[in-house]
Amino acid sequence: TTTTNDASATGVGTIDSVYQANTTSGFSIVTWSGTGSAGTIAHGLGAVPKMIVVKTRDSSSNSWIVYHHEMGASPEDLRMFWDSNDASGTSTDNFNSTAPTSTVFSVGDISATNGGSNTYLAYCFAEVEGYSKFGSYASNNSSDGVFVHLGFRPAWLMIKLASASGEDWHMFDNKRATYNVMKARLIGNGTAQENTNDEIIDFLSNGFKLRDNNDGYNGSSKTYIYMAFAENPFKYSNAR
């Protein structure tokens, strides 16, 4: 269902927006016209978004701006780029130094998220138990790598180094790699073909485990963020 949010009439947010929200899957798509002034925008999820991605629709000069709730100690003061291998960086203007709530997310007065002459798109993700998770982990730089508990067996996973630059958004899924240890990897921010050179990761009944010490996903003393979706949602996952 498409919902038009008139901020002045509904009292939800301060910037008019249009959103399509699926509260069962914890995902909404939001569009708005930039105001050039800091404000708040309704997302329709009824839960706090754990990850938000914003893109200017009518300009190619701005990157995809990412908010992730575990990309740093004060994630509302940071941003990452979905189309870049940069680390999380300080930018208090993108999300106006304000964490999202169960009804709205905040944007500043910067052209990347709310310029006065641009239109915008946001993808908003809330966690749904047994279906999706957006978290972080600390690496151990070992082939007997970190285990990350999700509470479900993942079907699709994206990992990004947050504490340093130079590493891509790495994507894994159970359709291209059908058994452990999984090798097939794609790059979310690049055009390279699928890479199957290394034994990288196991998809397990309740999470995932790294099997490589590559800096892209399990380097030395680094922090990584991830987004994961379940193979068999809503608490019915089975081991393979």
PDB file of N, CA and C in Angstrom, residues 42-142:
ATOM      1  N   ALA A  42       8.641  10.292   7.811  1.00  0.00           N
ATOM      2  CA  ALA A  42       7.953   9.065   8.203  1.00  0.00           C
ATOM      3  C   ALA A  42       8.434   7.897   7.358  1.00  0.00           C
ATOM      4  N   HIS A  43       8.658   6.738   8.003  1.00  0.00           N
ATOM      5  CA  HIS A  43       9.088   5.548   7.252  1.00  0.00           C
ATOM      6  C   HIS A  43       8.045   4.429   7.252  1.00  0.00           C
ATOM      7  N   GLY A  44       7.086   4.461   8.136  1.00  0.00           N
ATOM      8  CA  GLY A  44       5.966   3.532   8.097  1.00  0.00           C
ATOM      9  C   GLY A  44       6.209   2.145   8.644  1.00  0.00           C
ATOM     10  N   LEU A  45       7.354   1.888   9.266  1.00  0.00           N
ATOM     11  CA  LEU A  45       7.685   0.543   9.708  1.00  0.00           C
ATOM     12  C   LEU A  45       7.072   0.174  11.056  1.00  0.00           C
ATOM     13  N   GLY A  46       6.789   1.155  11.881  1.00  0.00           N
ATOM     14  CA  GLY A  46       6.301   0.854  13.219  1.00  0.00           C
ATOM     15  C   GLY A  46       7.354   0.229  14.109  1.00  0.00           C
ATOM     16  N   ALA A  47       8.614   0.273  13.701  1.00  0.00           N
ATOM     17  CA  ALA A  47       9.765  -0.234  14.440  1.00  0.00           C
ATOM     18  C   ALA A  47      10.972   0.601  14.048  1.00  0.00           C
ATOM     19  N   VAL A  48      11.978   0.611  14.883  1.00  0.00           N
ATOM     20  CA  VAL A  48      13.157   1.437  14.615  1.00  0.00           C
ATOM     21  C   VAL A  48      13.993   0.825  13.487  1.00  0.00           C
ATOM     22  N   PRO A  49      14.257   1.553  12.412  1.00  0.00           N
ATOM     23  CA  PRO A  49      15.129   1.029  11.349  1.00  0.00           C
ATOM     24  C   PRO A  49      16.550   0.804  11.864  1.00  0.00           C
ATOM     25  N   LYS A  50      17.120  -0.323  11.496  1.00  0.00           N
ATOM     26  CA  LYS A  50      18.499  -0.625  11.849  1.00  0.00           C
ATOM     27  C   LYS A  50      19.468  -0.233  10.738  1.00  0.00           C
ATOM     28  N   MET A  51      18.929  -0.076   9.526  1.00  0.00           N
ATOM     29  CA  MET A  51      19.745   0.329   8.392  1.00  0.00           C
ATOM     30  C   MET A  51      18.881   1.158   7.448  1.00  0.00           C
ATOM     31  N   ILE A  52      19.450   2.247   6.956  1.00  0.00           N
ATOM     32  CA  ILE A  52      18.757   3.131   6.018  1.00  0.00           C
ATOM     33  C   ILE A  52      19.739   3.475   4.912  1.00  0.00           C
ATOM     34  N   VAL A  53      19.263   3.413   3.668  1.00  0.00           N
ATOM     35  CA  VAL A  53      20.079   3.798   2.521  1.00  0.00           C
ATOM     36  C   VAL A  53      19.344   4.888   1.751  1.00  0.00           C
ATOM     37  N   VAL A  54      20.011   6.022   1.516  1.00  0.00           N
ATOM     38  CA  VAL A  54      19.396   7.182   0.860  1.00  0.00           C
ATOM     39  C   VAL A  54      20.135   7.489  -0.432  1.00  0.00           C
ATOM     40  N   LYS A  55      19.362   7.792  -1.490  1.00  0.00           N
ATOM     41  CA  LYS A  55      19.976   8.177  -2.773  1.00  0.00           C
ATOM     42  C   LYS A  55      19.217   9.344  -3.400  1.00  0.00           C
ATOM     43  N   THR A  56      19.979  10.297  -3.923  1.00  0.00           N
ATOM     44  CA  THR A  56      19.398  11.368  -4.725  1.00  0.00           C
ATOM     45  C   THR A  56      18.871  10.780  -6.027  1.00  0.00           C
ATOM     46  N   ARG A  57      17.617  11.071  -6.364  1.00  0.00           N
ATOM     47  CA  ARG A  57      17.008  10.475  -7.558  1.00  0.00           C
ATOM     48  C   ARG A  57      17.316  11.265  -8.828  1.00  0.00           C
ATOM     49  N   ASP A  58      17.527  12.566  -8.712  1.00  0.00           N
ATOM     50  CA  ASP A  58      17.655  13.402  -9.908  1.00  0.00           C
ATOM     51  C   ASP A  58      19.064  13.965 -10.083  1.00  0.00           C
ATOM     52  N   SER A  59      20.043  13.320  -9.437  1.00  0.00           N
ATOM     53  CA  SER A  59      21.427  13.766  -9.586  1.00  0.00           C
ATOM     54  C   SER A  59      22.355  12.576  -9.449  1.00  0.00           C
ATOM     55  N   SER A  60      23.353  12.506 -10.302  1.00  0.00           N
ATOM     56  CA  SER A  60      24.333  11.421 -10.244  1.00  0.00           C
ATOM     57  C   SER A  60      25.561  11.806  -9.426  1.00  0.00           C
ATOM     58  N   SER A  61      25.576  13.005  -8.872  1.00  0.00           N
ATOM     59  CA  SER A  61      26.772  13.496  -8.188  1.00  0.00           C
ATOM     60  C   SER A  61      26.874  13.014  -6.745  1.00  0.00           C
ATOM     61  N   ASN A  62      25.780  12.452  -6.195  1.00  0.00           N
ATOM     62  CA  ASN A  62      25.796  11.994  -4.806  1.00  0.00           C
ATOM     63  C   ASN A  62      25.810  10.476  -4.728  1.00  0.00           C
ATOM     64  N   SER A  63      26.519   9.950  -3.738  1.00  0.00           N
ATOM     65  CA  SER A  63      26.594   8.512  -3.513  1.00  0.00           C
ATOM     66  C   SER A  63      25.332   8.009  -2.807  1.00  0.00           C
ATOM     67  N   TRP A  64      25.243   6.679  -2.678  1.00  0.00           N
ATOM     68  CA  TRP A  64      24.231   6.049  -1.839  1.00  0.00           C
ATOM     69  C   TRP A  64      24.708   6.182  -0.391  1.00  0.00           C
ATOM     70  N   ILE A  65      23.964   6.911   0.423  1.00  0.00           N
ATOM     71  CA  ILE A  65      24.356   7.191   1.797  1.00  0.00           C
ATOM     72  C   ILE A  65      23.757   6.140   2.725  1.00  0.00           C
ATOM     73  N   VAL A  66      24.612   5.517   3.551  1.00  0.00           N
ATOM     74  CA  VAL A  66      24.177   4.421   4.419  1.00  0.00           C
ATOM     75  C   VAL A  66      24.255   4.820   5.885  1.00  0.00           C
ATOM     76  N   TYR A  67      23.151   4.571   6.596  1.00  0.00           N
ATOM     77  CA  TYR A  67      23.134   4.563   8.066  1.00  0.00           C
ATOM     78  C   TYR A  67      22.991   3.113   8.504  1.00  0.00           C
ATOM     79  N   HIS A  68      23.838   2.678   9.428  1.00  0.00           N
ATOM     80  CA  HIS A  68      23.737   1.348  10.028  1.00  0.00           C
ATOM     81  C   HIS A  68      23.926   1.514  11.521  1.00  0.00           C
ATOM     82  N   HIS A  69      23.060   0.919  12.307  1.00  0.00           N
ATOM     83  CA  HIS A  69      23.026   1.220  13.737  1.00  0.00           C
ATOM     84  C   HIS A  69      24.240   0.721  14.502  1.00  0.00           C
ATOM     85  N   GLU A  70      25.109  -0.098  13.859  1.00  0.00           N
ATOM     86  CA  GLU A  70      26.307  -0.571  14.555  1.00  0.00           C
ATOM     87  C   GLU A  70      27.590  -0.249  13.794  1.00  0.00           C
ATOM     88  N   MET A  71      27.575   0.810  12.993  1.00  0.00           N
ATOM     89  CA  MET A  71      28.807   1.125  12.253  1.00  0.00           C
ATOM     90  C   MET A  71      29.753   2.004  13.059  1.00  0.00           C
ATOM     91  N   GLY A  72      29.390   2.340  14.306  1.00  0.00           N
ATOM     92  CA  GLY A  72      30.255   3.122  15.168  1.00  0.00           C
ATOM     93  C   GLY A  72      29.554   3.413  16.474  1.00  0.00           C
ATOM     94  N   ALA A  73      30.286   4.049  17.401  1.00  0.00           N
ATOM     95  CA  ALA A  73      29.728   4.334  18.723  1.00  0.00           C
ATOM     96  C   ALA A  73      28.553   5.298  18.650  1.00  0.00           C
ATOM     97  N   SER A  74      28.589   6.242  17.713  1.00  0.00           N
ATOM     98  CA  SER A  74      27.496   7.194  17.510  1.00  0.00           C
ATOM     99  C   SER A  74      27.121   7.164  16.032  1.00  0.00           C
ATOM    100  N   PRO A  75      26.383   6.129  15.603  1.00  0.00           N
ATOM    101  CA  PRO A  75      26.128   5.941  14.170  1.00  0.00           C
ATOM    102  C   PRO A  75      25.353   7.079  13.530  1.00  0.00           C
ATOM    103  N   GLU A  76      24.565   7.816  14.320  1.00  0.00           N
ATOM    104  CA  GLU A  76      23.819   8.947  13.759  1.00  0.00           C
ATOM    105  C   GLU A  76      24.744  10.069  13.317  1.00  0.00           C
ATOM    106  N   ASP A  77      26.011  10.051  13.760  1.00  0.00           N
ATOM    107  CA  ASP A  77      26.997  11.047  13.352  1.00  0.00           C
ATOM    108  C   ASP A  77      27.913  10.538  12.243  1.00  0.00           C
ATOM    109  N   LEU A  78      27.611   9.375  11.707  1.00  0.00           N
ATOM    110  CA  LEU A  78      28.468   8.742  10.712  1.00  0.00           C
ATOM    111  C   LEU A  78      27.690   8.466   9.428  1.00  0.00           C
ATOM    112  N   ARG A  79      28.410   8.018   8.412  1.00  0.00           N
ATOM    113  CA  ARG A  79      27.798   7.564   7.179  1.00  0.00           C
ATOM    114  C   ARG A  79      28.779   6.667   6.446  1.00  0.00           C
ATOM    115  N   MET A  80      28.217   5.756   5.643  1.00  0.00           N
ATOM    116  CA  MET A  80      29.019   4.975   4.720  1.00  0.00           C
ATOM    117  C   MET A  80      28.422   5.145   3.330  1.00  0.00           C
ATOM    118  N   PHE A  81      29.155   4.696   2.317  1.00  0.00           N
ATOM    119  CA  PHE A  81      28.690   4.790   0.934  1.00  0.00           C
ATOM    120  C   PHE A  81      28.461   3.379   0.396  1.00  0.00           C
ATOM    121  N   TRP A  82      27.250   3.105  -0.093  1.00  0.00           N
ATOM    122  CA  TRP A  82      26.920   1.789  -0.628  1.00  0.00           C
ATOM    123  C   TRP A  82      27.657   1.513  -1.932  1.00  0.00           C
ATOM    124  N   ASP A  83      28.114   2.551  -2.616  1.00  0.00           N
ATOM    125  CA  ASP A  83      28.793   2.400  -3.900  1.00  0.00           C
ATOM    126  C   ASP A  83      30.292   2.669  -3.794  1.00  0.00           C
ATOM    127  N   SER A  84      30.859   2.463  -2.602  1.00  0.00           N
ATOM    128  CA  SER A  84      32.264   2.777  -2.373  1.00  0.00           C
ATOM    129  C   SER A  84      32.852   1.801  -1.364  1.00  0.00           C
ATOM    130  N   ASN A  85      34.177   1.696  -1.329  1.00  0.00           N
ATOM    131  CA  ASN A  85      34.842   0.864  -0.330  1.00  0.00           C
ATOM    132  C   ASN A  85      35.369   1.682   0.846  1.00  0.00           C
ATOM    133  N   ASP A  86      34.867   2.898   1.024  1.00  0.00           N
ATOM    134  CA  ASP A  86      35.288   3.739   2.140  1.00  0.00           C
ATOM    135  C   ASP A  86      34.838   3.163   3.481  1.00  0.00           C
ATOM    136  N   ALA A  87      35.543   3.545   4.537  1.00  0.00           N
ATOM    137  CA  ALA A  87      35.132   3.215   5.903  1.00  0.00           C
ATOM    138  C   ALA A  87      33.993   4.132   6.333  1.00  0.00           C
ATOM    139  N   SER A  88      33.423   3.851   7.493  1.00  0.00           N
ATOM    140  CA  SER A  88      32.450   4.782   8.049  1.00  0.00           C
ATOM    141  C   SER A  88      33.162   6.088   8.367  1.00  0.00           C
ATOM    142  N   GLY A  89      32.523   7.200   8.029  1.00  0.00           N
ATOM    143  CA  GLY A  89      33.137   8.499   8.236  1.00  0.00           C
ATOM    144  C   GLY A  89      32.188   9.457   8.917  1.00  0.00           C
ATOM    145  N   THR A  90      32.740  10.452   9.577  1.00  0.00           N
ATOM    146  CA  THR A  90      31.931  11.429  10.289  1.00  0.00           C
ATOM    147  C   THR A  90      31.213  12.344   9.318  1.00  0.00           C
ATOM    148  N   SER A  91      29.908  12.490   9.515  1.00  0.00           N
ATOM    149  CA  SER A  91      29.111  13.426   8.731  1.00  0.00           C
ATOM    150  C   SER A  91      27.827  13.691   9.499  1.00  0.00           C
ATOM    151  N   THR A  92      27.832  14.697  10.322  1.00  0.00           N
ATOM    152  CA  THR A  92      26.678  14.981  11.170  1.00  0.00           C
ATOM    153  C   THR A  92      25.499  15.539  10.395  1.00  0.00           C
ATOM    154  N   ASP A  93      25.717  15.962   9.145  1.00  0.00           N
ATOM    155  CA  ASP A  93      24.643  16.575   8.359  1.00  0.00           C
ATOM    156  C   ASP A  93      23.727  15.560   7.692  1.00  0.00           C
ATOM    157  N   ASN A  94      24.238  14.395   7.314  1.00  0.00           N
ATOM    158  CA  ASN A  94      23.428  13.459   6.552  1.00  0.00           C
ATOM    159  C   ASN A  94      22.167  13.040   7.298  1.00  0.00           C
ATOM    160  N   PHE A  95      22.317  12.630   8.555  1.00  0.00           N
ATOM    161  CA  PHE A  95      21.179  12.186   9.352  1.00  0.00           C
ATOM    162  C   PHE A  95      20.949  13.094  10.557  1.00  0.00           C
ATOM    163  N   ASN A  96      21.482  14.318  10.455  1.00  0.00           N
ATOM    164  CA  ASN A  96      21.236  15.373  11.444  1.00  0.00           C
ATOM    165  C   ASN A  96      21.593  14.945  12.864  1.00  0.00           C
ATOM    166  N   SER A  97      22.590  14.089  13.001  1.00  0.00           N
ATOM    167  CA  SER A  97      23.057  13.632  14.319  1.00  0.00           C
ATOM    168  C   SER A  97      21.918  13.101  15.186  1.00  0.00           C
ATOM    169  N   THR A  98      20.941  12.468  14.543  1.00  0.00           N
ATOM    170  CA  THR A  98      19.758  12.002  15.264  1.00  0.00           C
ATOM    171  C   THR A  98      19.434  10.571  14.855  1.00  0.00           C
ATOM    172  N   ALA A  99      19.368   9.670  15.817  1.00  0.00           N
ATOM    173  CA  ALA A  99      19.035   8.279  15.536  1.00  0.00           C
ATOM    174  C   ALA A  99      17.573   8.160  15.123  1.00  0.00           C
ATOM    175  N   PRO A 100      17.252   7.229  14.238  1.00  0.00           N
ATOM    176  CA  PRO A 100      15.853   7.043  13.838  1.00  0.00           C
ATOM    177  C   PRO A 100      15.005   6.525  14.989  1.00  0.00           C
ATOM    178  N   THR A 101      13.695   6.725  14.874  1.00  0.00           N
ATOM    179  CA  THR A 101      12.738   6.209  15.853  1.00  0.00           C
ATOM    180  C   THR A 101      11.790   5.237  15.164  1.00  0.00           C
ATOM    181  N   SER A 102      10.816   4.740  15.881  1.00  0.00           N
ATOM    182  CA  SER A 102       9.866   3.797  15.307  1.00  0.00           C
ATOM    183  C   SER A 102       8.908   4.456  14.318  1.00  0.00           C
ATOM    184  N   THR A 103       8.932   5.774  14.218  1.00  0.00           N
ATOM    185  CA  THR A 103       8.047   6.471  13.280  1.00  0.00           C
ATOM    186  C   THR A 103       8.783   7.273  12.214  1.00  0.00           C
ATOM    187  N   VAL A 104       9.958   7.844  12.535  1.00  0.00           N
ATOM    188  CA  VAL A 104      10.637   8.730  11.595  1.00  0.00           C
ATOM    189  C   VAL A 104      12.143   8.496  11.589  1.00  0.00           C
ATOM    190  N   PHE A 105      12.794   8.950  10.500  1.00  0.00           N
ATOM    191  CA  PHE A 105      14.242   9.107  10.487  1.00  0.00           C
ATOM    192  C   PHE A 105      14.559  10.554  10.153  1.00  0.00           C
ATOM    193  N   SER A 106      15.743  10.981  10.510  1.00  0.00           N
ATOM    194  CA  SER A 106      16.126  12.381  10.372  1.00  0.00           C
ATOM    195  C   SER A 106      17.087  12.587   9.215  1.00  0.00           C
ATOM    196  N   VAL A 107      16.988  13.756   8.591  1.00  0.00           N
ATOM    197  CA  VAL A 107      17.928  14.170   7.554  1.00  0.00           C
ATOM    198  C   VAL A 107      18.362  15.595   7.850  1.00  0.00           C
ATOM    199  N   GLY A 108      19.556  15.944   7.384  1.00  0.00           N
ATOM    200  CA  GLY A 108      20.060  17.284   7.604  1.00  0.00           C
ATOM    201  C   GLY A 108      19.757  18.196   6.439  1.00  0.00           C
ATOM    202  N   ASP A 109      20.639  19.154   6.210  1.00  0.00           N
ATOM    203  CA  ASP A 109      20.424  20.130   5.139  1.00  0.00           C
ATOM    204  C   ASP A 109      21.425  19.945   4.004  1.00  0.00           C
ATOM    205  N   ILE A 110      22.017  18.756   3.928  1.00  0.00           N
ATOM    206  CA  ILE A 110      23.071  18.490   2.958  1.00  0.00           C
ATOM    207  C   ILE A 110      22.477  17.897   1.675  1.00  0.00           C
ATOM    208  N   SER A 111      23.119  18.142   0.545  1.00  0.00           N
ATOM    209  CA  SER A 111      22.558  17.711  -0.745  1.00  0.00           C
ATOM    210  C   SER A 111      22.462  16.199  -0.874  1.00  0.00           C
ATOM    211  N   ALA A 112      23.279  15.443  -0.155  1.00  0.00           N
ATOM    212  CA  ALA A 112      23.268  13.986  -0.270  1.00  0.00           C
ATOM    213  C   ALA A 112      21.996  13.363   0.275  1.00  0.00           C
ATOM    214  N   THR A 113      21.329  14.035   1.222  1.00  0.00           N
ATOM    215  CA  THR A 113      20.123  13.453   1.816  1.00  0.00           C
ATOM    216  C   THR A 113      18.912  14.389   1.823  1.00  0.00           C
ATOM    217  N   ASN A 114      19.119  15.721   1.662  1.00  0.00           N
ATOM    218  CA  ASN A 114      17.951  16.609   1.748  1.00  0.00           C
ATOM    219  C   ASN A 114      18.215  17.986   1.162  1.00  0.00           C
ATOM    220  N   GLY A 115      18.830  18.037  -0.002  1.00  0.00           N
ATOM    221  CA  GLY A 115      19.058  19.321  -0.642  1.00  0.00           C
ATOM    222  C   GLY A 115      17.759  19.968  -1.102  1.00  0.00           C
ATOM    223  N   GLY A 116      17.745  21.271  -1.166  1.00  0.00           N
ATOM    224  CA  GLY A 116      16.515  21.998  -1.466  1.00  0.00           C
ATOM    225  C   GLY A 116      15.987  21.844  -2.873  1.00  0.00           C
ATOM    226  N   SER A 117      16.799  21.366  -3.804  1.00  0.00           N
ATOM    227  CA  SER A 117      16.352  21.279  -5.199  1.00  0.00           C
ATOM    228  C   SER A 117      16.387  19.857  -5.736  1.00  0.00           C
ATOM    229  N   ASN A 118      16.409  18.858  -4.849  1.00  0.00           N
ATOM    230  CA  ASN A 118      16.529  17.469  -5.278  1.00  0.00           C
ATOM    231  C   ASN A 118      15.381  16.609  -4.754  1.00  0.00           C
ATOM    232  N   THR A 119      15.213  15.449  -5.392  1.00  0.00           N
ATOM    233  CA  THR A 119      14.269  14.451  -4.904  1.00  0.00           C
ATOM    234  C   THR A 119      15.045  13.225  -4.432  1.00  0.00           C
ATOM    235  N   TYR A 120      14.453  12.467  -3.496  1.00  0.00           N
ATOM    236  CA  TYR A 120      15.201  11.425  -2.795  1.00  0.00           C
ATOM    237  C   TYR A 120      14.415  10.131  -2.652  1.00  0.00           C
ATOM    238  N   LEU A 121      15.191   9.061  -2.486  1.00  0.00           N
ATOM    239  CA  LEU A 121      14.678   7.727  -2.235  1.00  0.00           C
ATOM    240  C   LEU A 121      15.402   7.159  -1.020  1.00  0.00           C
ATOM    241  N   ALA A 122      14.666   6.478  -0.138  1.00  0.00           N
ATOM    242  CA  ALA A 122      15.291   5.786   0.987  1.00  0.00           C
ATOM    243  C   ALA A 122      14.765   4.366   1.082  1.00  0.00           C
ATOM    244  N   TYR A 123      15.669   3.429   1.346  1.00  0.00           N
ATOM    245  CA  TYR A 123      15.306   2.068   1.711  1.00  0.00           C
ATOM    246  C   TYR A 123      15.527   1.936   3.213  1.00  0.00           C
ATOM    247  N   CYS A 124      14.497   1.543   3.943  1.00  0.00           N
ATOM    248  CA  CYS A 124      14.576   1.446   5.398  1.00  0.00           C
ATOM    249  C   CYS A 124      14.348   0.000   5.823  1.00  0.00           C
ATOM    250  N   PHE A 125      15.206  -0.510   6.708  1.00  0.00           N
ATOM    251  CA  PHE A 125      15.143  -1.895   7.155  1.00  0.00           C
ATOM    252  C   PHE A 125      15.047  -1.962   8.671  1.00  0.00           C
ATOM    253  N   ALA A 126      14.033  -2.647   9.168  1.00  0.00           N
ATOM    254  CA  ALA A 126      13.925  -2.956  10.593  1.00  0.00           C
ATOM    255  C   ALA A 126      14.157  -4.457  10.768  1.00  0.00           C
ATOM    256  N   GLU A 127      14.695  -4.858  11.909  1.00  0.00           N
ATOM    257  CA  GLU A 127      14.902  -6.276  12.158  1.00  0.00           C
ATOM    258  C   GLU A 127      13.579  -6.983  12.437  1.00  0.00           C
ATOM    259  N   VAL A 128      13.453  -8.183  11.895  1.00  0.00           N
ATOM    260  CA  VAL A 128      12.318  -9.059  12.179  1.00  0.00           C
ATOM    261  C   VAL A 128      12.886 -10.377  12.688  1.00  0.00           C
ATOM    262  N   GLU A 129      12.544 -10.755  13.919  1.00  0.00           N
ATOM    263  CA  GLU A 129      13.102 -11.952  14.520  1.00  0.00           C
ATOM    264  C   GLU A 129      12.838 -13.170  13.633  1.00  0.00           C
ATOM    265  N   GLY A 130      13.888 -13.927  13.381  1.00  0.00           N
ATOM    266  CA  GLY A 130      13.766 -15.119  12.565  1.00  0.00           C
ATOM    267  C   GLY A 130      13.813 -14.873  11.074  1.00  0.00           C
ATOM    268  N   TYR A 131      13.903 -13.596  10.680  1.00  0.00           N
ATOM    269  CA  TYR A 131      13.888 -13.260   9.251  1.00  0.00           C
ATOM    270  C   TYR A 131      15.050 -12.383   8.829  1.00  0.00           C
ATOM    271  N   SER A 132      15.388 -11.367   9.609  1.00  0.00           N
ATOM    272  CA  SER A 132      16.449 -10.442   9.201  1.00  0.00           C
ATOM    273  C   SER A 132      17.231  -9.958  10.411  1.00  0.00           C
ATOM    274  N   LYS A 133      18.494  -9.599  10.157  1.00  0.00           N
ATOM    275  CA  LYS A 133      19.329  -9.045  11.221  1.00  0.00           C
ATOM    276  C   LYS A 133      20.375  -8.129  10.598  1.00  0.00           C
ATOM    277  N   PHE A 134      20.650  -7.033  11.317  1.00  0.00           N
ATOM    278  CA  PHE A 134      21.605  -6.014  10.873  1.00  0.00           C
ATOM    279  C   PHE A 134      22.529  -5.730  12.056  1.00  0.00           C
ATOM    280  N   GLY A 135      23.729  -6.269  12.011  1.00  0.00           N
ATOM    281  CA  GLY A 135      24.605  -6.181  13.174  1.00  0.00           C
ATOM    282  C   GLY A 135      26.044  -5.942  12.804  1.00  0.00           C
ATOM    283  N   SER A 136      26.928  -6.268  13.759  1.00  0.00           N
ATOM    284  CA  SER A 136      28.368  -6.076  13.563  1.00  0.00           C
ATOM    285  C   SER A 136      29.113  -7.185  14.290  1.00  0.00           C
ATOM    286  N   TYR A 137      30.384  -7.347  13.954  1.00  0.00           N
ATOM    287  CA  TYR A 137      31.231  -8.287  14.667  1.00  0.00           C
ATOM    288  C   TYR A 137      32.676  -7.805  14.617  1.00  0.00           C
ATOM    289  N   ALA A 138      33.478  -8.272  15.583  1.00  0.00           N
ATOM    290  CA  ALA A 138      34.913  -7.988  15.630  1.00  0.00           C
ATOM    291  C   ALA A 138      35.649  -9.186  15.070  1.00  0.00           C
ATOM    292  N   SER A 139      36.607  -8.950  14.214  1.00  0.00           N
ATOM    293  CA  SER A 139      37.316 -10.020  13.521  1.00  0.00           C
ATOM    294  C   SER A 139      38.364 -10.676  14.411  1.00  0.00           C
ATOM    295  N   ASN A 140      38.817 -11.882  13.996  1.00  0.00           N
ATOM    296  CA  ASN A 140      39.896 -12.551  14.734  1.00  0.00           C
ATOM    297  C   ASN A 140      41.076 -12.951  13.848  1.00  0.00           C
ATOM    298  N   ASN A 141      41.024 -12.617  12.544  1.00  0.00           N
ATOM    299  CA  ASN A 141      42.151 -12.838  11.622  1.00  0.00           C
ATOM    300  C   ASN A 141      42.607 -14.296  11.615  1.00  0.00           C
ATOM    301  N   SER A 142      41.644 -15.222  11.574  1.00  0.00           N
ATOM    302  CA  SER A 142      41.969 -16.639  11.626  1.00  0.00           C
ATOM    303  C   SER A 142      41.116 -17.407  10.630  1.00  0.00           C
TER     304      SER A 142
END
